[in-house]
Coordinates of C-alpha atoms in Angstrom, one line a residue:
M1 CA -20.0 -36.8 -40.8
I2 CA -18.0 -34.3 -42.9
V3 CA -18.1 -35.2 -46.5
I4 CA -14.7 -35.0 -48.3
E5 CA -15.5 -34.1 -51.9
N6 CA -13.5 -35.6 -54.8
V7 CA -12.2 -32.6 -56.7
G8 CA -10.1 -32.8 -59.9
S9 CA -8.8 -35.8 -61.7
S10 CA -7.9 -39.1 -60.1
E11 CA -4.1 -38.3 -60.5
T12 CA -4.4 -35.3 -58.1
C13 CA -6.6 -37.0 -55.5
P14 CA -5.0 -38.8 -52.5
P15 CA -5.0 -42.6 -52.6
L16 CA -8.3 -44.3 -51.6
S17 CA -6.7 -45.7 -48.4
K18 CA -5.6 -42.2 -47.3
R19 CA -9.1 -40.8 -47.9
W20 CA -10.7 -43.7 -45.9
L21 CA -8.2 -43.0 -43.1
R22 CA -9.0 -39.3 -43.1
S23 CA -12.8 -40.1 -43.0
A24 CA -12.3 -42.6 -40.2
R25 CA -10.4 -40.0 -38.2
W26 CA -13.3 -37.5 -38.6
V27 CA -15.8 -40.2 -37.6
V28 CA -13.8 -41.0 -34.4
L29 CA -13.4 -37.3 -33.6
L30 CA -17.1 -36.5 -34.0
V31 CA -18.3 -39.6 -32.1
L32 CA -15.9 -38.7 -29.3
L33 CA -17.2 -35.1 -29.2
V34 CA -20.8 -36.2 -29.2
F35 CA -20.1 -38.5 -26.2
I36 CA -18.2 -35.9 -24.2
Y37 CA -20.9 -33.3 -24.9
G38 CA -23.7 -35.7 -24.0
S39 CA -22.0 -36.9 -20.8
H40 CA -21.5 -33.4 -19.3
A41 CA -24.9 -32.9 -17.7
P42 CA -25.3 -36.4 -16.3
L43 CA -21.8 -36.2 -14.7
I44 CA -22.7 -32.9 -13.1
A45 CA -25.9 -34.5 -11.7
L46 CA -23.8 -37.3 -10.2
T47 CA -21.8 -34.7 -8.2
K48 CA -24.9 -33.2 -6.5
I49 CA -25.4 -33.6 -2.7
D50 CA -28.9 -33.0 -1.5
G51 CA -29.7 -31.4 -4.8
H52 CA -26.9 -28.9 -4.7
I53 CA -23.5 -28.8 -6.5
P54 CA -20.8 -29.0 -3.8
F55 CA -18.1 -27.3 -5.7
S56 CA -17.6 -23.8 -7.3
S57 CA -18.6 -23.9 -10.9
S58 CA -16.5 -20.9 -11.7
S59 CA -13.3 -22.5 -10.3
C60 CA -14.2 -25.6 -12.4
V61 CA -14.3 -23.4 -15.5
V62 CA -11.0 -21.8 -14.7
L63 CA -9.3 -25.2 -14.3
I64 CA -10.8 -26.3 -17.7
E65 CA -9.4 -23.2 -19.4
F66 CA -6.1 -23.6 -17.7
S67 CA -5.9 -27.3 -18.7
K68 CA -6.6 -26.4 -22.3
L69 CA -3.9 -23.8 -22.1
L70 CA -1.3 -26.3 -20.7
I71 CA -2.2 -28.9 -23.3
S72 CA -1.9 -26.4 -26.1
L73 CA 1.5 -25.3 -24.9
S74 CA 2.7 -28.9 -24.6
T75 CA 1.4 -29.7 -28.1
L76 CA 3.2 -26.7 -29.5
L77 CA 6.5 -27.7 -27.9
G78 CA 6.0 -31.4 -28.7
T79 CA 5.4 -30.8 -32.4
G80 CA 8.5 -28.7 -32.8
N81 CA 6.6 -25.4 -33.4
A82 CA 8.1 -23.5 -30.5
H83 CA 9.8 -21.1 -32.9
T84 CA 6.4 -19.7 -33.9
L85 CA 6.2 -18.1 -30.5
R86 CA 9.0 -15.8 -31.4
T87 CA 7.9 -15.1 -35.0
S88 CA 4.1 -15.0 -34.6
V89 CA 3.4 -13.3 -31.3
S90 CA 2.2 -9.8 -31.9
W91 CA -0.8 -7.8 -30.8
T92 CA -2.4 -8.0 -34.3
A93 CA -2.2 -11.8 -34.1
V94 CA -3.3 -12.2 -30.5
A95 CA -5.9 -9.5 -30.0
P96 CA -8.6 -11.2 -32.2
Y97 CA -8.9 -14.0 -29.7
A98 CA -10.1 -11.7 -26.9
V99 CA -13.4 -11.3 -28.8
P100 CA -14.7 -14.9 -28.6
A101 CA -13.4 -15.2 -25.0
L102 CA -15.4 -12.1 -24.0
L103 CA -18.5 -13.3 -26.0
Y104 CA -18.5 -16.8 -24.4
S105 CA -18.0 -15.3 -20.9
F106 CA -20.9 -12.8 -21.5
N107 CA -23.2 -15.6 -22.7
N108 CA -22.3 -17.9 -19.7
N109 CA -23.3 -15.1 -17.3
L110 CA -26.4 -14.2 -19.4
V111 CA -27.7 -17.8 -19.0
V112 CA -27.7 -17.4 -15.3
F113 CA -29.2 -13.9 -15.3
M114 CA -32.1 -14.7 -17.6
Q115 CA -33.4 -17.5 -15.4
A116 CA -35.2 -14.8 -13.4
Y117 CA -37.2 -14.0 -16.5
M118 CA -38.2 -17.5 -17.7
D119 CA -38.3 -21.0 -16.5
P120 CA -35.5 -23.4 -17.5
S121 CA -37.8 -25.4 -19.8
S122 CA -38.6 -22.3 -21.9
F123 CA -34.9 -21.5 -22.2
Q124 CA -34.2 -25.1 -23.2
V125 CA -36.8 -24.9 -26.0
L126 CA -36.0 -21.4 -27.3
S127 CA -32.2 -21.9 -27.2
N128 CA -32.5 -24.1 -30.2
L129 CA -32.9 -20.9 -32.2
K130 CA -29.0 -20.6 -32.0
I131 CA -29.0 -23.2 -34.9
A132 CA -30.8 -20.7 -37.1
S133 CA -28.7 -17.7 -35.9
T134 CA -25.4 -19.6 -36.5
A135 CA -26.5 -20.7 -40.0
L136 CA -27.5 -17.1 -40.9
L137 CA -24.3 -15.7 -39.6
Y138 CA -22.3 -18.5 -41.3
T139 CA -23.7 -17.6 -44.7
S140 CA -23.6 -13.8 -44.3
C141 CA -20.3 -13.3 -42.5
L142 CA -18.2 -16.1 -44.1
G143 CA -19.8 -15.8 -47.5
K144 CA -20.8 -19.5 -47.6
R145 CA -23.8 -20.5 -49.6
L146 CA -26.1 -23.3 -48.5
R147 CA -28.3 -25.3 -50.8
T148 CA -32.0 -25.4 -50.3
V149 CA -31.8 -29.0 -49.1
Q150 CA -29.1 -28.0 -46.6
W151 CA -31.4 -25.3 -45.1
L152 CA -34.1 -28.0 -44.9
G153 CA -31.7 -30.2 -43.0
L154 CA -30.9 -27.4 -40.5
G155 CA -34.7 -26.9 -40.1
F156 CA -35.0 -30.6 -39.2
L157 CA -32.1 -30.2 -36.8
M158 CA -33.7 -27.3 -35.1
G159 CA -37.0 -29.1 -35.0
A160 CA -35.3 -32.1 -33.4
G161 CA -33.9 -29.9 -30.6
V162 CA -37.4 -28.4 -30.0
C163 CA -39.0 -31.9 -29.9
H164 CA -36.4 -33.2 -27.5
S165 CA -36.8 -30.2 -25.3
Y166 CA -40.6 -30.5 -25.4
S167 CA -40.4 -34.2 -24.5
S168 CA -38.6 -33.3 -21.3
L169 CA -41.3 -30.9 -20.1
D170 CA -43.6 -32.0 -17.3
L171 CA -47.0 -31.1 -18.8
D172 CA -49.0 -33.6 -16.6
N173 CA -50.6 -31.5 -13.9
P174 CA -53.3 -33.4 -12.2
D175 CA -53.1 -31.4 -8.9
G176 CA -52.8 -27.8 -9.8
G177 CA -54.6 -27.3 -13.1
E178 CA -53.7 -24.7 -15.6
D179 CA -52.8 -22.0 -13.0
K180 CA -50.0 -24.2 -11.6
L181 CA -48.8 -25.1 -15.0
S182 CA -48.6 -21.4 -16.0
S183 CA -46.6 -20.6 -12.9
R184 CA -44.0 -23.2 -13.9
V185 CA -43.8 -22.5 -17.7
H186 CA -43.4 -18.8 -18.3
I187 CA -41.4 -16.2 -20.1
T188 CA -41.4 -12.5 -20.0
A189 CA -40.7 -10.0 -22.8
W190 CA -37.3 -9.3 -21.2
G191 CA -36.7 -13.1 -21.1
L192 CA -37.5 -13.5 -24.8
L193 CA -35.2 -10.6 -25.7
M194 CA -32.4 -12.1 -23.7
V195 CA -32.7 -15.6 -25.1
L196 CA -32.7 -14.1 -28.6
A197 CA -29.5 -12.1 -27.7
Y198 CA -28.0 -15.4 -26.3
C199 CA -28.7 -17.2 -29.5
F200 CA -27.2 -14.4 -31.6
I201 CA -24.1 -14.1 -29.5
S202 CA -23.6 -17.9 -29.5
G203 CA -23.7 -17.9 -33.3
L204 CA -21.5 -14.8 -33.6
A205 CA -18.9 -16.3 -31.3
A206 CA -18.8 -19.6 -33.3
V207 CA -18.6 -17.9 -36.7
Y208 CA -16.0 -15.3 -35.5
T209 CA -13.8 -18.1 -34.0
E210 CA -14.0 -20.1 -37.2
R211 CA -13.0 -17.1 -39.3
V212 CA -10.0 -16.2 -37.1
L213 CA -8.8 -19.8 -36.9
K214 CA -8.9 -20.2 -40.7
S215 CA -7.6 -16.7 -41.7
Q216 CA -4.3 -17.1 -39.8
R217 CA -1.7 -19.5 -41.0
L218 CA -0.5 -20.5 -37.6
P219 CA -0.4 -23.9 -35.8
L220 CA -3.7 -24.7 -34.2
S221 CA -1.9 -25.3 -30.9
L222 CA -0.6 -21.7 -30.9
Q223 CA -4.0 -20.3 -31.8
N224 CA -5.5 -22.3 -29.0
M225 CA -2.9 -20.8 -26.6
F226 CA -4.0 -17.3 -27.6
L227 CA -7.6 -18.1 -27.1
Y228 CA -7.2 -19.8 -23.7
I229 CA -4.9 -17.2 -22.3
F230 CA -7.8 -14.8 -22.5
G231 CA -10.1 -17.5 -21.3
V232 CA -8.1 -18.1 -18.2
G233 CA -7.8 -14.4 -17.5
I234 CA -11.5 -13.6 -18.0
N235 CA -12.8 -16.6 -16.1
L236 CA -10.3 -16.1 -13.2
A237 CA -11.5 -12.5 -12.8
S238 CA -15.1 -13.7 -12.9
H239 CA -14.4 -16.3 -10.3
F240 CA -12.9 -13.9 -7.8
Y241 CA -15.7 -11.4 -8.4
S242 CA -18.5 -13.9 -7.9
S243 CA -17.2 -16.5 -5.6
S244 CA -17.7 -16.5 -1.8
A245 CA -14.7 -16.0 0.4
E246 CA -15.9 -18.8 2.6
Q247 CA -15.5 -21.5 -0.1
A248 CA -12.0 -22.7 -1.0
F249 CA -11.0 -22.9 -4.6
L250 CA -11.0 -26.7 -4.7
E251 CA -13.7 -27.3 -2.0
G252 CA -16.1 -30.1 -2.9
Y253 CA -14.0 -31.6 -5.7
S254 CA -14.3 -35.3 -6.2
S255 CA -13.1 -37.8 -8.9
V256 CA -16.2 -37.1 -10.9
V257 CA -15.5 -33.3 -10.9
W258 CA -11.9 -34.0 -12.2
L259 CA -13.4 -36.2 -14.8
I260 CA -15.7 -33.4 -15.9
I261 CA -12.7 -31.0 -16.1
A262 CA -10.7 -33.5 -18.2
G263 CA -13.7 -34.2 -20.5
Q264 CA -14.5 -30.5 -21.1
A265 CA -10.8 -29.7 -21.7
A266 CA -10.7 -32.4 -24.3
N267 CA -14.0 -31.2 -25.7
G268 CA -12.7 -27.7 -26.3
L269 CA -9.5 -28.8 -27.9
L270 CA -11.3 -31.3 -30.2
M271 CA -13.9 -28.7 -31.2
S272 CA -11.1 -26.3 -32.2
V273 CA -10.1 -29.0 -34.7
V274 CA -13.6 -29.0 -36.1
M275 CA -13.7 -25.2 -36.3
K276 CA -10.2 -25.1 -38.0
H277 CA -10.6 -27.9 -40.5
G278 CA -14.4 -28.3 -40.7
T279 CA -17.3 -25.8 -40.2
G280 CA -19.3 -24.3 -37.4
I281 CA -22.4 -26.1 -38.8
T282 CA -20.7 -29.4 -38.0
R283 CA -20.5 -28.1 -34.4
L284 CA -24.3 -27.7 -34.4
F285 CA -24.8 -31.3 -35.5
V286 CA -22.4 -32.5 -32.7
I287 CA -24.3 -30.5 -30.0
S288 CA -27.7 -31.7 -31.3
S289 CA -26.6 -35.3 -31.4
A290 CA -25.2 -35.0 -27.9
M291 CA -28.6 -34.3 -26.4
L292 CA -29.6 -37.9 -27.4
V293 CA -26.5 -39.3 -25.6
N294 CA -27.4 -37.1 -22.7
S295 CA -30.8 -38.7 -22.5
V296 CA -29.5 -42.2 -22.8
L297 CA -26.8 -41.6 -20.1
S298 CA -29.4 -40.0 -17.9
W299 CA -31.6 -43.1 -18.2
G300 CA -28.7 -45.4 -17.5
L301 CA -26.9 -43.4 -14.7
L302 CA -29.7 -41.4 -13.1
G303 CA -32.7 -43.7 -13.7
L304 CA -34.7 -41.1 -15.7
Q305 CA -37.4 -42.5 -18.0
L306 CA -37.3 -42.4 -21.8
T307 CA -40.6 -41.9 -23.5
P308 CA -41.5 -43.2 -27.0
F309 CA -41.5 -39.5 -28.0
F310 CA -37.7 -39.7 -27.7
L311 CA -37.5 -41.6 -31.0
L312 CA -38.8 -38.6 -32.9
P313 CA -35.8 -36.3 -32.4
V314 CA -33.5 -39.3 -33.1
L315 CA -35.2 -39.8 -36.5
M316 CA -35.2 -36.1 -37.2
I317 CA -31.5 -35.7 -36.6
G318 CA -30.9 -38.7 -38.9
V319 CA -32.9 -37.0 -41.6
A320 CA -31.1 -33.7 -40.9
V321 CA -27.6 -35.3 -41.4
F322 CA -28.7 -37.0 -44.6
L323 CA -30.1 -33.8 -46.1
Y324 CA -27.2 -31.6 -45.2
Y325 CA -24.3 -33.8 -46.1
K326 CA -25.7 -35.8 -49.0

């Protein structure tokens, strides 16, 4: 939860009811984000046929970006801010949004490429380093100072991610011994270098986006439009470059796929509210909390088993939230 500090005298502070309403809105927003984030992977698993995804993931990303663009445009028009299109559209205002779009696109492709140099479990564990990279970039690039107890909270958050990832590893190997285990869990020097680059770029994209959103005095819906125009263009080009001519754009789509598109579109728009009015650190807490929802939904929808070790990351995230926001 984002803590709203009481600054100044009681005369200058908003009424208690308004502060409670504002806090309640943040709670609803963050809970909704955690649920959407956590439901993404289980929903994708539900679409699989014979272990394979029947639709084009790149076309799905294009539709998600396009949906966010249309919703942003509709919000801009619905809130009476259409005049800002004439007064605020310039290359100096629009160009900065190309950077995060390129960074996110590069990272999405890097995730696929690095799988040849490490196993998925190693990536899952090491990718928690993006918590540290985001925090370091947050303090250095945005000039924010964190208290010692807040650094400790982020340490607990990163530890929770590692513990949760570790609990999902299949370390029981009664048939193949250590040799078989080493063939499944592995990482090369190039793989380590790429996962470090992935974590750095992830943090850089988040911090840069937060800085751009907060530095421009423009409606958030207009800023989202700028961002998603580049997102649609880059991902559409990537789709045509990587997709097979034999597969139609909407081939394999089902009601669950459309639910994924709707959820991820809402996720991107709600997260922009957090980046605009909150911090990128809050985004890290959302993502880390979502992995717990992911596990519970995977247990309920897919029949995966939860071990007692699952309670450890739950406890650690609770401690992290307490330390960082107290």
